[in-house]
Amino acid sequence: MKRLILVSAVALVLSACGSTKPTTRTTDPGSVTPISAQKLSTSFARRGVKIEWECAFGTGMFGMTDAVCSKGDIRAIEVTDYAASYGNSEVQREQAFRVAEMKAKARLRHFINEDVNSSQVKSTLGRNVEKANDRLKQRISTNEEVAMSDTEADKETNWAVRENTTNTVQTMTETVRVNAAGILRGLYVKEANIVDRQTVQVTLRWDKDSERASDYFRNRFRGQ
């Protein structure tokens, strides 16, 4: 009876060890696309600067639509730009939104006015190196005859080497500088969306109402 109880206890221990055995999960290599084979999304359409005009008067009988409207004053402008988050954490997402907002402001400023300077510089570097290396068995002079036996001639004991090396290097440098600076008032964030896993989008908008509100608050809180 005691032997049967011991065998049963050993069987329970072995079964418990078998149930807690760790399992290894493998990933199908066919489901992972190599970096060299990855492609950009073809459905992603970038947006830039969008201008909205007021309708001065209608040119047709089908209502005040953009197709039959004579453009008057500018009513609003929207600027959209993008930034990569390089990750999916909340911190990286917020930093990407901030970068996209700054890039959108810069794009608007470049659209309004930008200074472009271009300059070209060409440099030519010439270097001439001449080397002389003589090894003489006897003194050579224009007034003396040099006597040399056949054995000495075979050994090439008298010889002279002249080397002349010329290097010419030309470089062309072109510099283009673009500068845009100014004050933006009445500009606010209209949209802040996530485009894909690691790309965010920010759209800024300016209109007459936001400009009027900016002027109001600037005068209201001035000096206070």
mmCIF file with all atom_site columns, C-alpha atoms in Angstrom:
data_model
loop_
_atom_site.group_PDB
_atom_site.id
_atom_site.type_symbol
_atom_site.label_atom_id
_atom_site.label_alt_id
_atom_site.label_comp_id
_atom_site.label_asym_id
_atom_site.label_entity_id
_atom_site.label_seq_id
_atom_site.pdbx_PDB_ins_code
_atom_site.Cartn_x
_atom_site.Cartn_y
_atom_site.Cartn_z
_atom_site.occupancy
_atom_site.B_iso_or_equiv
_atom_site.pdbx_formal_charge
_atom_site.auth_seq_id
_atom_site.auth_comp_id
_atom_site.auth_asym_id
_atom_site.auth_atom_id
_atom_site.pdbx_PDB_model_num
ATOM 1   C CA . MET A 1 1   ? 0.000   0.000  0.000   1.00 0.00 ? 1   MET A CA 1
ATOM 2   C CA . LYS A 1 2   ? 2.825   2.409  0.853   1.00 0.00 ? 2   LYS A CA 1
ATOM 3   C CA . ARG A 1 3   ? 4.518   1.655  -2.469  1.00 0.00 ? 3   ARG A CA 1
ATOM 4   C CA . LEU A 1 4   ? 1.382   2.576  -4.420  1.00 0.00 ? 4   LEU A CA 1
ATOM 5   C CA . ILE A 1 5   ? 1.065   5.912  -2.614  1.00 0.00 ? 5   ILE A CA 1
ATOM 6   C CA . LEU A 1 6   ? 4.709   6.785  -3.395  1.00 0.00 ? 6   LEU A CA 1
ATOM 7   C CA . VAL A 1 7   ? 4.270   5.965  -7.093  1.00 0.00 ? 7   VAL A CA 1
ATOM 8   C CA . SER A 1 8   ? 1.151   8.140  -7.241  1.00 0.00 ? 8   SER A CA 1
ATOM 9   C CA . ALA A 1 9   ? 2.996   11.066 -5.638  1.00 0.00 ? 9   ALA A CA 1
ATOM 10  C CA . VAL A 1 10  ? 5.866   10.778 -8.124  1.00 0.00 ? 10  VAL A CA 1
ATOM 11  C CA . ALA A 1 11  ? 3.391   10.717 -11.017 1.00 0.00 ? 11  ALA A CA 1
ATOM 12  C CA . LEU A 1 12  ? 1.725   13.919 -9.735  1.00 0.00 ? 12  LEU A CA 1
ATOM 13  C CA . VAL A 1 13  ? 5.083   15.712 -9.514  1.00 0.00 ? 13  VAL A CA 1
ATOM 14  C CA . LEU A 1 14  ? 6.019   14.712 -13.065 1.00 0.00 ? 14  LEU A CA 1
ATOM 15  C CA . SER A 1 15  ? 2.657   15.829 -14.429 1.00 0.00 ? 15  SER A CA 1
ATOM 16  C CA . ALA A 1 16  ? 2.983   19.171 -12.631 1.00 0.00 ? 16  ALA A CA 1
ATOM 17  C CA . CYS A 1 17  ? 6.426   19.722 -14.118 1.00 0.00 ? 17  CYS A CA 1
ATOM 18  C CA . GLY A 1 18  ? 5.087   18.877 -17.560 1.00 0.00 ? 18  GLY A CA 1
ATOM 19  C CA . SER A 1 19  ? 2.228   21.397 -17.257 1.00 0.00 ? 19  SER A CA 1
ATOM 20  C CA . THR A 1 20  ? 4.569   24.281 -16.361 1.00 0.00 ? 20  THR A CA 1
ATOM 21  C CA . LYS A 1 21  ? 7.007   23.681 -19.213 1.00 0.00 ? 21  LYS A CA 1
ATOM 22  C CA . PRO A 1 22  ? 7.680   27.002 -21.024 1.00 0.00 ? 22  PRO A CA 1
ATOM 23  C CA . THR A 1 23  ? 6.601   27.318 -24.618 1.00 0.00 ? 23  THR A CA 1
ATOM 24  C CA . THR A 1 24  ? 8.528   29.081 -27.364 1.00 0.00 ? 24  THR A CA 1
ATOM 25  C CA . ARG A 1 25  ? 6.674   31.219 -29.882 1.00 0.00 ? 25  ARG A CA 1
ATOM 26  C CA . THR A 1 26  ? 8.169   31.694 -33.288 1.00 0.00 ? 26  THR A CA 1
ATOM 27  C CA . THR A 1 27  ? 7.371   34.305 -35.878 1.00 0.00 ? 27  THR A CA 1
ATOM 28  C CA . ASP A 1 28  ? 6.726   33.361 -39.434 1.00 0.00 ? 28  ASP A CA 1
ATOM 29  C CA . PRO A 1 29  ? 9.586   34.951 -41.437 1.00 0.00 ? 29  PRO A CA 1
ATOM 30  C CA . GLY A 1 30  ? 7.278   35.369 -44.382 1.00 0.00 ? 30  GLY A CA 1
ATOM 31  C CA . SER A 1 31  ? 5.066   37.868 -42.505 1.00 0.00 ? 31  SER A CA 1
ATOM 32  C CA . VAL A 1 32  ? 7.935   40.339 -41.909 1.00 0.00 ? 32  VAL A CA 1
ATOM 33  C CA . THR A 1 33  ? 8.806   42.568 -44.869 1.00 0.00 ? 33  THR A CA 1
ATOM 34  C CA . PRO A 1 34  ? 12.507  43.436 -45.167 1.00 0.00 ? 34  PRO A CA 1
ATOM 35  C CA . ILE A 1 35  ? 13.376  47.116 -44.956 1.00 0.00 ? 35  ILE A CA 1
ATOM 36  C CA . SER A 1 36  ? 14.796  47.068 -48.479 1.00 0.00 ? 36  SER A CA 1
ATOM 37  C CA . ALA A 1 37  ? 11.453  45.801 -49.815 1.00 0.00 ? 37  ALA A CA 1
ATOM 38  C CA . GLN A 1 38  ? 9.198   48.205 -47.908 1.00 0.00 ? 38  GLN A CA 1
ATOM 39  C CA . LYS A 1 39  ? 7.380   50.897 -49.884 1.00 0.00 ? 39  LYS A CA 1
ATOM 40  C CA . LEU A 1 40  ? 5.815   54.204 -49.015 1.00 0.00 ? 40  LEU A CA 1
ATOM 41  C CA . SER A 1 41  ? 2.046   54.396 -48.819 1.00 0.00 ? 41  SER A CA 1
ATOM 42  C CA . THR A 1 42  ? 0.589   55.440 -52.176 1.00 0.00 ? 42  THR A CA 1
ATOM 43  C CA . SER A 1 43  ? -2.705  56.610 -50.648 1.00 0.00 ? 43  SER A CA 1
ATOM 44  C CA . PHE A 1 44  ? -1.061  59.380 -48.612 1.00 0.00 ? 44  PHE A CA 1
ATOM 45  C CA . ALA A 1 45  ? -1.743  62.804 -50.156 1.00 0.00 ? 45  ALA A CA 1
ATOM 46  C CA . ARG A 1 46  ? 0.145   65.776 -48.761 1.00 0.00 ? 46  ARG A CA 1
ATOM 47  C CA . ARG A 1 47  ? -1.553  69.124 -48.319 1.00 0.00 ? 47  ARG A CA 1
ATOM 48  C CA . GLY A 1 48  ? 0.114   72.522 -48.319 1.00 0.00 ? 48  GLY A CA 1
ATOM 49  C CA . VAL A 1 49  ? -1.374  76.016 -48.464 1.00 0.00 ? 49  VAL A CA 1
ATOM 50  C CA . LYS A 1 50  ? -5.103  76.491 -49.037 1.00 0.00 ? 50  LYS A CA 1
ATOM 51  C CA . ILE A 1 51  ? -6.654  79.932 -49.616 1.00 0.00 ? 51  ILE A CA 1
ATOM 52  C CA . GLU A 1 52  ? -10.342 80.763 -49.257 1.00 0.00 ? 52  GLU A CA 1
ATOM 53  C CA . TRP A 1 53  ? -11.785 83.741 -51.122 1.00 0.00 ? 53  TRP A CA 1
ATOM 54  C CA . GLU A 1 54  ? -14.917 85.714 -50.555 1.00 0.00 ? 54  GLU A CA 1
ATOM 55  C CA . CYS A 1 55  ? -17.433 85.830 -53.365 1.00 0.00 ? 55  CYS A CA 1
ATOM 56  C CA . ALA A 1 56  ? -17.684 89.361 -54.717 1.00 0.00 ? 56  ALA A CA 1
ATOM 57  C CA . PHE A 1 57  ? -20.655 88.617 -56.947 1.00 0.00 ? 57  PHE A CA 1
ATOM 58  C CA . GLY A 1 58  ? -22.147 85.655 -58.722 1.00 0.00 ? 58  GLY A CA 1
ATOM 59  C CA . THR A 1 59  ? -21.522 85.091 -62.405 1.00 0.00 ? 59  THR A CA 1
ATOM 60  C CA . GLY A 1 60  ? -24.185 82.455 -62.948 1.00 0.00 ? 60  GLY A CA 1
ATOM 61  C CA . MET A 1 61  ? -27.745 81.558 -62.083 1.00 0.00 ? 61  MET A CA 1
ATOM 62  C CA . PHE A 1 62  ? -27.032 78.405 -60.063 1.00 0.00 ? 62  PHE A CA 1
ATOM 63  C CA . GLY A 1 63  ? -26.118 80.032 -56.793 1.00 0.00 ? 63  GLY A CA 1
ATOM 64  C CA . MET A 1 64  ? -22.992 81.314 -55.128 1.00 0.00 ? 64  MET A CA 1
ATOM 65  C CA . THR A 1 65  ? -20.569 78.459 -55.736 1.00 0.00 ? 65  THR A CA 1
ATOM 66  C CA . ASP A 1 66  ? -16.847 78.650 -56.373 1.00 0.00 ? 66  ASP A CA 1
ATOM 67  C CA . ALA A 1 67  ? -17.319 77.803 -60.028 1.00 0.00 ? 67  ALA A CA 1
ATOM 68  C CA . VAL A 1 68  ? -19.617 80.755 -60.721 1.00 0.00 ? 68  VAL A CA 1
ATOM 69  C CA . CYS A 1 69  ? -18.184 83.213 -58.190 1.00 0.00 ? 69  CYS A CA 1
ATOM 70  C CA . SER A 1 70  ? -15.905 86.157 -58.893 1.00 0.00 ? 70  SER A CA 1
ATOM 71  C CA . LYS A 1 71  ? -13.238 86.169 -56.203 1.00 0.00 ? 71  LYS A CA 1
ATOM 72  C CA . GLY A 1 72  ? -13.048 89.154 -53.915 1.00 0.00 ? 72  GLY A CA 1
ATOM 73  C CA . ASP A 1 73  ? -11.045 89.557 -50.713 1.00 0.00 ? 73  ASP A CA 1
ATOM 74  C CA . ILE A 1 74  ? -9.225  86.712 -49.035 1.00 0.00 ? 74  ILE A CA 1
ATOM 75  C CA . ARG A 1 75  ? -11.339 85.185 -46.309 1.00 0.00 ? 75  ARG A CA 1
ATOM 76  C CA . ALA A 1 76  ? -9.002  82.625 -44.754 1.00 0.00 ? 76  ALA A CA 1
ATOM 77  C CA . ILE A 1 77  ? -5.828  80.631 -45.273 1.00 0.00 ? 77  ILE A CA 1
ATOM 78  C CA . GLU A 1 78  ? -4.922  77.144 -44.058 1.00 0.00 ? 78  GLU A CA 1
ATOM 79  C CA . VAL A 1 79  ? -1.443  75.625 -43.906 1.00 0.00 ? 79  VAL A CA 1
ATOM 80  C CA . THR A 1 80  ? -0.733  71.932 -43.317 1.00 0.00 ? 80  THR A CA 1
ATOM 81  C CA . ASP A 1 81  ? 2.557   70.264 -42.504 1.00 0.00 ? 81  ASP A CA 1
ATOM 82  C CA . TYR A 1 82  ? 3.766   66.932 -41.192 1.00 0.00 ? 82  TYR A CA 1
ATOM 83  C CA . ALA A 1 83  ? 6.335   65.440 -38.847 1.00 0.00 ? 83  ALA A CA 1
ATOM 84  C CA . ALA A 1 84  ? 7.598   61.965 -38.002 1.00 0.00 ? 84  ALA A CA 1
ATOM 85  C CA . SER A 1 85  ? 7.331   60.727 -34.416 1.00 0.00 ? 85  SER A CA 1
ATOM 86  C CA . TYR A 1 86  ? 9.997   57.967 -34.752 1.00 0.00 ? 86  TYR A CA 1
ATOM 87  C CA . GLY A 1 87  ? 7.982   55.894 -32.287 1.00 0.00 ? 87  GLY A CA 1
ATOM 88  C CA . ASN A 1 88  ? 4.520   55.243 -30.871 1.00 0.00 ? 88  ASN A CA 1
ATOM 89  C CA . SER A 1 89  ? 4.850   56.559 -27.337 1.00 0.00 ? 89  SER A CA 1
ATOM 90  C CA . GLU A 1 90  ? 2.809   59.516 -26.080 1.00 0.00 ? 90  GLU A CA 1
ATOM 91  C CA . VAL A 1 91  ? 5.919   61.633 -25.531 1.00 0.00 ? 91  VAL A CA 1
ATOM 92  C CA . GLN A 1 92  ? 7.114   61.094 -29.091 1.00 0.00 ? 92  GLN A CA 1
ATOM 93  C CA . ARG A 1 93  ? 3.638   61.832 -30.405 1.00 0.00 ? 93  ARG A CA 1
ATOM 94  C CA . GLU A 1 94  ? 3.401   65.156 -28.569 1.00 0.00 ? 94  GLU A CA 1
ATOM 95  C CA . GLN A 1 95  ? 6.857   66.193 -29.718 1.00 0.00 ? 95  GLN A CA 1
ATOM 96  C CA . ALA A 1 96  ? 5.915   65.329 -33.301 1.00 0.00 ? 96  ALA A CA 1
ATOM 97  C CA . PHE A 1 97  ? 2.796   67.506 -33.061 1.00 0.00 ? 97  PHE A CA 1
ATOM 98  C CA . ARG A 1 98  ? 4.929   70.389 -31.840 1.00 0.00 ? 98  ARG A CA 1
ATOM 99  C CA . VAL A 1 99  ? 7.412   69.965 -34.678 1.00 0.00 ? 99  VAL A CA 1
ATOM 100 C CA . ALA A 1 100 ? 4.612   69.779 -37.258 1.00 0.00 ? 100 ALA A CA 1
ATOM 101 C CA . GLU A 1 101 ? 3.091   72.990 -35.888 1.00 0.00 ? 101 GLU A CA 1
ATOM 102 C CA . MET A 1 102 ? 6.430   74.793 -36.121 1.00 0.00 ? 102 MET A CA 1
ATOM 103 C CA . LYS A 1 103 ? 6.945   73.564 -39.685 1.00 0.00 ? 103 LYS A CA 1
ATOM 104 C CA . ALA A 1 104 ? 3.462   74.750 -40.665 1.00 0.00 ? 104 ALA A CA 1
ATOM 105 C CA . LYS A 1 105 ? 4.187   78.224 -39.299 1.00 0.00 ? 105 LYS A CA 1
ATOM 106 C CA . ALA A 1 106 ? 7.454   78.305 -41.224 1.00 0.00 ? 106 ALA A CA 1
ATOM 107 C CA . ARG A 1 107 ? 5.678   77.252 -44.424 1.00 0.00 ? 107 ARG A CA 1
ATOM 108 C CA . LEU A 1 108 ? 3.153   80.072 -44.026 1.00 0.00 ? 108 LEU A CA 1
ATOM 109 C CA . ARG A 1 109 ? 5.916   82.589 -43.435 1.00 0.00 ? 109 ARG A CA 1
ATOM 110 C CA . HIS A 1 110 ? 7.786   81.381 -46.528 1.00 0.00 ? 110 HIS A CA 1
ATOM 111 C CA . PHE A 1 111 ? 4.558   81.652 -48.521 1.00 0.00 ? 111 PHE A CA 1
ATOM 112 C CA . ILE A 1 112 ? 4.066   85.267 -47.450 1.00 0.00 ? 112 ILE A CA 1
ATOM 113 C CA . ASN A 1 113 ? 7.593   86.461 -48.046 1.00 0.00 ? 113 ASN A CA 1
ATOM 114 C CA . GLU A 1 114 ? 11.050  84.936 -48.281 1.00 0.00 ? 114 GLU A CA 1
ATOM 115 C CA . ASP A 1 115 ? 14.485  86.217 -49.191 1.00 0.00 ? 115 ASP A CA 1
ATOM 116 C CA . VAL A 1 116 ? 16.575  83.992 -51.444 1.00 0.00 ? 116 VAL A CA 1
ATOM 117 C CA . ASN A 1 117 ? 20.320  84.564 -51.868 1.00 0.00 ? 117 ASN A CA 1
ATOM 118 C CA . SER A 1 118 ? 22.446  82.528 -54.261 1.00 0.00 ? 118 SER A CA 1
ATOM 119 C CA . SER A 1 119 ? 26.222  82.623 -54.671 1.00 0.00 ? 119 SER A CA 1
ATOM 120 C CA . GLN A 1 120 ? 28.743  80.563 -56.617 1.00 0.00 ? 120 GLN A CA 1
ATOM 121 C CA . VAL A 1 121 ? 32.452  80.271 -55.862 1.00 0.00 ? 121 VAL A CA 1
ATOM 122 C CA . LYS A 1 122 ? 35.005  78.481 -58.051 1.00 0.00 ? 122 LYS A CA 1
ATOM 123 C CA . SER A 1 123 ? 38.434  77.611 -56.704 1.00 0.00 ? 123 SER A CA 1
ATOM 124 C CA . THR A 1 124 ? 41.396  76.241 -58.655 1.00 0.00 ? 124 THR A CA 1
ATOM 125 C CA . LEU A 1 125 ? 44.391  74.714 -56.917 1.00 0.00 ? 125 LEU A CA 1
ATOM 126 C CA . GLY A 1 126 ? 47.507  73.942 -58.928 1.00 0.00 ? 126 GLY A CA 1
ATOM 127 C CA . ARG A 1 127 ? 50.533  72.090 -57.555 1.00 0.00 ? 127 ARG A CA 1
ATOM 128 C CA . ASN A 1 128 ? 53.721  71.199 -59.414 1.00 0.00 ? 128 ASN A CA 1
ATOM 129 C CA . VAL A 1 129 ? 56.232  68.861 -57.746 1.00 0.00 ? 129 VAL A CA 1
ATOM 130 C CA . GLU A 1 130 ? 59.571  68.115 -59.406 1.00 0.00 ? 130 GLU A CA 1
ATOM 131 C CA . LYS A 1 131 ? 62.037  65.631 -57.958 1.00 0.00 ? 131 LYS A CA 1
ATOM 132 C CA . ALA A 1 132 ? 65.616  64.742 -58.988 1.00 0.00 ? 132 ALA A CA 1
ATOM 133 C CA . ASN A 1 133 ? 67.587  61.756 -57.751 1.00 0.00 ? 133 ASN A CA 1
ATOM 134 C CA . ASP A 1 134 ? 71.060  61.080 -59.181 1.00 0.00 ? 134 ASP A CA 1
ATOM 135 C CA . ARG A 1 135 ? 73.455  58.333 -58.177 1.00 0.00 ? 135 ARG A CA 1
ATOM 136 C CA . LEU A 1 136 ? 76.878  58.694 -59.800 1.00 0.00 ? 136 LEU A CA 1
ATOM 137 C CA . LYS A 1 137 ? 79.959  56.511 -59.628 1.00 0.00 ? 137 LYS A CA 1
ATOM 138 C CA . GLN A 1 138 ? 82.206  59.196 -61.110 1.00 0.00 ? 138 GLN A CA 1
ATOM 139 C CA . ARG A 1 139 ? 81.922  62.928 -61.219 1.00 0.00 ? 139 ARG A CA 1
ATOM 140 C CA . ILE A 1 140 ? 80.196  64.096 -64.362 1.00 0.00 ? 140 ILE A CA 1
ATOM 141 C CA . SER A 1 141 ? 81.388  67.275 -65.936 1.00 0.00 ? 141 SER A CA 1
ATOM 142 C CA . THR A 1 142 ? 80.961  68.780 -69.330 1.00 0.00 ? 142 THR A CA 1
ATOM 143 C CA . ASN A 1 143 ? 84.733  69.057 -69.740 1.00 0.00 ? 143 ASN A CA 1
ATOM 144 C CA . GLU A 1 144 ? 85.600  65.557 -68.671 1.00 0.00 ? 144 GLU A CA 1
ATOM 145 C CA . GLU A 1 145 ? 85.135  62.209 -70.280 1.00 0.00 ? 145 GLU A CA 1
ATOM 146 C CA . VAL A 1 146 ? 83.561  59.467 -68.267 1.00 0.00 ? 146 VAL A CA 1
ATOM 147 C CA . ALA A 1 147 ? 85.188  56.068 -68.521 1.00 0.00 ? 147 ALA A CA 1
ATOM 148 C CA . MET A 1 148 ? 82.924  53.092 -67.839 1.00 0.00 ? 148 MET A CA 1
ATOM 149 C CA . SER A 1 149 ? 83.606  49.441 -68.416 1.00 0.00 ? 149 SER A CA 1
ATOM 150 C CA . ASP A 1 150 ? 81.080  46.983 -69.777 1.00 0.00 ? 150 ASP A CA 1
ATOM 151 C CA . THR A 1 151 ? 80.675  45.426 -66.329 1.00 0.00 ? 151 THR A CA 1
ATOM 152 C CA . GLU A 1 152 ? 79.915  48.770 -64.756 1.00 0.00 ? 152 GLU A CA 1
ATOM 153 C CA . ALA A 1 153 ? 77.452  49.579 -67.506 1.00 0.00 ? 153 ALA A CA 1
ATOM 154 C CA . ASP A 1 154 ? 75.589  46.331 -66.865 1.00 0.00 ? 154 ASP A CA 1
ATOM 155 C CA . LYS A 1 155 ? 75.318  47.191 -63.179 1.00 0.00 ? 155 LYS A CA 1
ATOM 156 C CA . GLU A 1 156 ? 73.808  50.602 -63.989 1.00 0.00 ? 156 GLU A CA 1
ATOM 157 C CA . THR A 1 157 ? 75.971  52.331 -61.440 1.00 0.00 ? 157 THR A CA 1
ATOM 158 C CA . ASN A 1 158 ? 75.521  55.673 -63.169 1.00 0.00 ? 158 ASN A CA 1
ATOM 159 C CA . TRP A 1 159 ? 71.928  56.714 -63.590 1.00 0.00 ? 159 TRP A CA 1
ATOM 160 C CA . ALA A 1 160 ? 69.677  59.724 -63.130 1.00 0.00 ? 160 ALA A CA 1
ATOM 161 C CA . VAL A 1 161 ? 65.956  59.867 -62.430 1.00 0.00 ? 161 VAL A CA 1
ATOM 162 C CA . ARG A 1 162 ? 63.717  62.842 -63.073 1.00 0.00 ? 162 ARG A CA 1
ATOM 163 C CA . GLU A 1 163 ? 60.141  62.971 -61.816 1.00 0.00 ? 163 GLU A CA 1
ATOM 164 C CA . ASN A 1 164 ? 57.607  65.662 -62.607 1.00 0.00 ? 164 ASN A CA 1
ATOM 165 C CA . THR A 1 165 ? 54.157  65.513 -61.099 1.00 0.00 ? 165 THR A CA 1
ATOM 166 C CA . THR A 1 166 ? 51.417  68.056 -61.741 1.00 0.00 ? 166 THR A CA 1
ATOM 167 C CA . ASN A 1 167 ? 48.141  68.096 -59.824 1.00 0.00 ? 167 ASN A CA 1
ATOM 168 C CA . THR A 1 168 ? 45.288  70.458 -60.647 1.00 0.00 ? 168 THR A CA 1
ATOM 169 C CA . VAL A 1 169 ? 42.122  70.507 -58.537 1.00 0.00 ? 169 VAL A CA 1
ATOM 170 C CA . GLN A 1 170 ? 39.037  72.561 -59.318 1.00 0.00 ? 170 GLN A CA 1
ATOM 171 C CA . THR A 1 171 ? 36.144  72.907 -56.897 1.00 0.00 ? 171 THR A CA 1
ATOM 172 C CA . MET A 1 172 ? 32.747  74.503 -57.451 1.00 0.00 ? 172 MET A CA 1
ATOM 173 C CA . THR A 1 173 ? 30.676  75.571 -54.456 1.00 0.00 ? 173 THR A CA 1
ATOM 174 C CA . GLU A 1 174 ? 27.108  76.849 -54.748 1.00 0.00 ? 174 GLU A CA 1
ATOM 175 C CA . THR A 1 175 ? 25.327  78.234 -51.707 1.00 0.00 ? 175 THR A CA 1
ATOM 176 C CA . VAL A 1 176 ? 21.608  79.041 -51.571 1.00 0.00 ? 176 VAL A CA 1
ATOM 177 C CA . ARG A 1 177 ? 20.223  80.747 -48.479 1.00 0.00 ? 177 ARG A CA 1
ATOM 178 C CA . VAL A 1 178 ? 16.512  81.158 -47.840 1.00 0.00 ? 178 VAL A CA 1
ATOM 179 C CA . ASN A 1 179 ? 15.334  83.379 -45.015 1.00 0.00 ? 179 ASN A CA 1
ATOM 180 C CA . ALA A 1 180 ? 11.792  84.119 -43.898 1.00 0.00 ? 180 ALA A CA 1
ATOM 181 C CA . ALA A 1 181 ? 10.992  86.032 -40.726 1.00 0.00 ? 181 ALA A CA 1
ATOM 182 C CA . GLY A 1 182 ? 7.906   87.824 -39.525 1.00 0.00 ? 182 GLY A CA 1
ATOM 183 C CA . ILE A 1 183 ? 5.166   88.069 -36.922 1.00 0.00 ? 183 ILE A CA 1
ATOM 184 C CA . LEU A 1 184 ? 2.092   85.855 -37.279 1.00 0.00 ? 184 LEU A CA 1
ATOM 185 C CA . ARG A 1 185 ? -1.085  87.000 -35.528 1.00 0.00 ? 185 ARG A CA 1
ATOM 186 C CA . GLY A 1 186 ? -4.446  85.323 -35.366 1.00 0.00 ? 186 GLY A CA 1
ATOM 187 C CA . LEU A 1 187 ? -3.081  81.916 -36.330 1.00 0.00 ? 187 LEU A CA 1
ATOM 188 C CA . TYR A 1 188 ? -4.478  78.879 -34.544 1.00 0.00 ? 188 TYR A CA 1
ATOM 189 C CA . VAL A 1 189 ? -4.394  75.095 -34.775 1.00 0.00 ? 189 VAL A CA 1
ATOM 190 C CA . LYS A 1 190 ? -7.450  73.836 -36.597 1.00 0.00 ? 190 LYS A CA 1
ATOM 191 C CA . GLU A 1 191 ? -6.560  70.129 -36.859 1.00 0.00 ? 191 GLU A CA 1
ATOM 192 C CA . ALA A 1 192 ? -4.012  67.825 -35.279 1.00 0.00 ? 192 ALA A CA 1
ATOM 193 C CA . ASN A 1 193 ? -4.346  64.290 -36.594 1.00 0.00 ? 193 ASN A CA 1
ATOM 194 C CA . ILE A 1 194 ? -2.329  61.080 -36.761 1.00 0.00 ? 194 ILE A CA 1
ATOM 195 C CA . VAL A 1 195 ? -1.709  60.089 -40.380 1.00 0.00 ? 195 VAL A CA 1
ATOM 196 C CA . ASP A 1 196 ? -0.148  56.667 -39.816 1.00 0.00 ? 196 ASP A CA 1
ATOM 197 C CA . ARG A 1 197 ? 1.870   54.795 -37.217 1.00 0.00 ? 197 ARG A CA 1
ATOM 198 C CA . GLN A 1 198 ? 4.663   57.373 -37.003 1.00 0.00 ? 198 GLN A CA 1
ATOM 199 C CA . THR A 1 199 ? 3.438   60.469 -38.872 1.00 0.00 ? 199 THR A CA 1
ATOM 200 C CA . VAL A 1 200 ? 1.326   63.334 -37.536 1.00 0.00 ? 200 VAL A CA 1
ATOM 201 C CA . GLN A 1 201 ? -0.386  66.204 -39.305 1.00 0.00 ? 201 GLN A CA 1
ATOM 202 C CA . VAL A 1 202 ? -1.105  69.730 -38.089 1.00 0.00 ? 202 VAL A CA 1
ATOM 203 C CA . THR A 1 203 ? -3.274  72.284 -39.915 1.00 0.00 ? 203 THR A CA 1
ATOM 204 C CA . LEU A 1 204 ? -3.108  75.967 -39.007 1.00 0.00 ? 204 LEU A CA 1
ATOM 205 C CA . ARG A 1 205 ? -5.803  78.466 -39.961 1.00 0.00 ? 205 ARG A CA 1
ATOM 206 C CA . TRP A 1 206 ? -6.065  82.207 -40.155 1.00 0.00 ? 206 TRP A CA 1
ATOM 207 C CA . ASP A 1 207 ? -9.267  84.073 -40.919 1.00 0.00 ? 207 ASP A CA 1
ATOM 208 C CA . LYS A 1 208 ? -10.724 87.508 -40.337 1.00 0.00 ? 208 LYS A CA 1
ATOM 209 C CA . ASP A 1 209 ? -12.468 86.472 -37.135 1.00 0.00 ? 209 ASP A CA 1
ATOM 210 C CA . SER A 1 210 ? -9.282  85.080 -35.593 1.00 0.00 ? 210 SER A CA 1
ATOM 211 C CA . GLU A 1 211 ? -7.377  88.207 -36.591 1.00 0.00 ? 211 GLU A CA 1
ATOM 212 C CA . ARG A 1 212 ? -10.052 90.378 -35.000 1.00 0.00 ? 212 ARG A CA 1
ATOM 213 C CA . ALA A 1 213 ? -9.908  88.277 -31.838 1.00 0.00 ? 213 ALA A CA 1
ATOM 214 C CA . SER A 1 214 ? -6.117  88.561 -31.773 1.00 0.00 ? 214 SER A CA 1
ATOM 215 C CA . ASP A 1 215 ? -6.290  92.352 -32.046 1.00 0.00 ? 215 ASP A CA 1
ATOM 216 C CA . TYR A 1 216 ? -8.916  92.477 -29.313 1.00 0.00 ? 216 TYR A CA 1
ATOM 217 C CA . PHE A 1 217 ? -6.962  90.418 -26.793 1.00 0.00 ? 217 PHE A CA 1
ATOM 218 C CA . ARG A 1 218 ? -3.702  92.166 -27.623 1.00 0.00 ? 218 ARG A CA 1
ATOM 219 C CA . ASN A 1 219 ? -5.263  95.545 -26.859 1.00 0.00 ? 219 ASN A CA 1
ATOM 220 C CA . ARG A 1 220 ? -7.208  94.172 -23.902 1.00 0.00 ? 220 ARG A CA 1
ATOM 221 C CA . PHE A 1 221 ? -4.198  92.722 -22.052 1.00 0.00 ? 221 PHE A CA 1
ATOM 222 C CA . ARG A 1 222 ? -1.635  95.307 -23.116 1.00 0.00 ? 222 ARG A CA 1
ATOM 223 C CA . GLY A 1 223 ? 0.221   96.707 -20.130 1.00 0.00 ? 223 GLY A CA 1
ATOM 224 C CA . GLN A 1 224 ? -1.698  94.593 -17.611 1.00 0.00 ? 224 GLN A CA 1
#
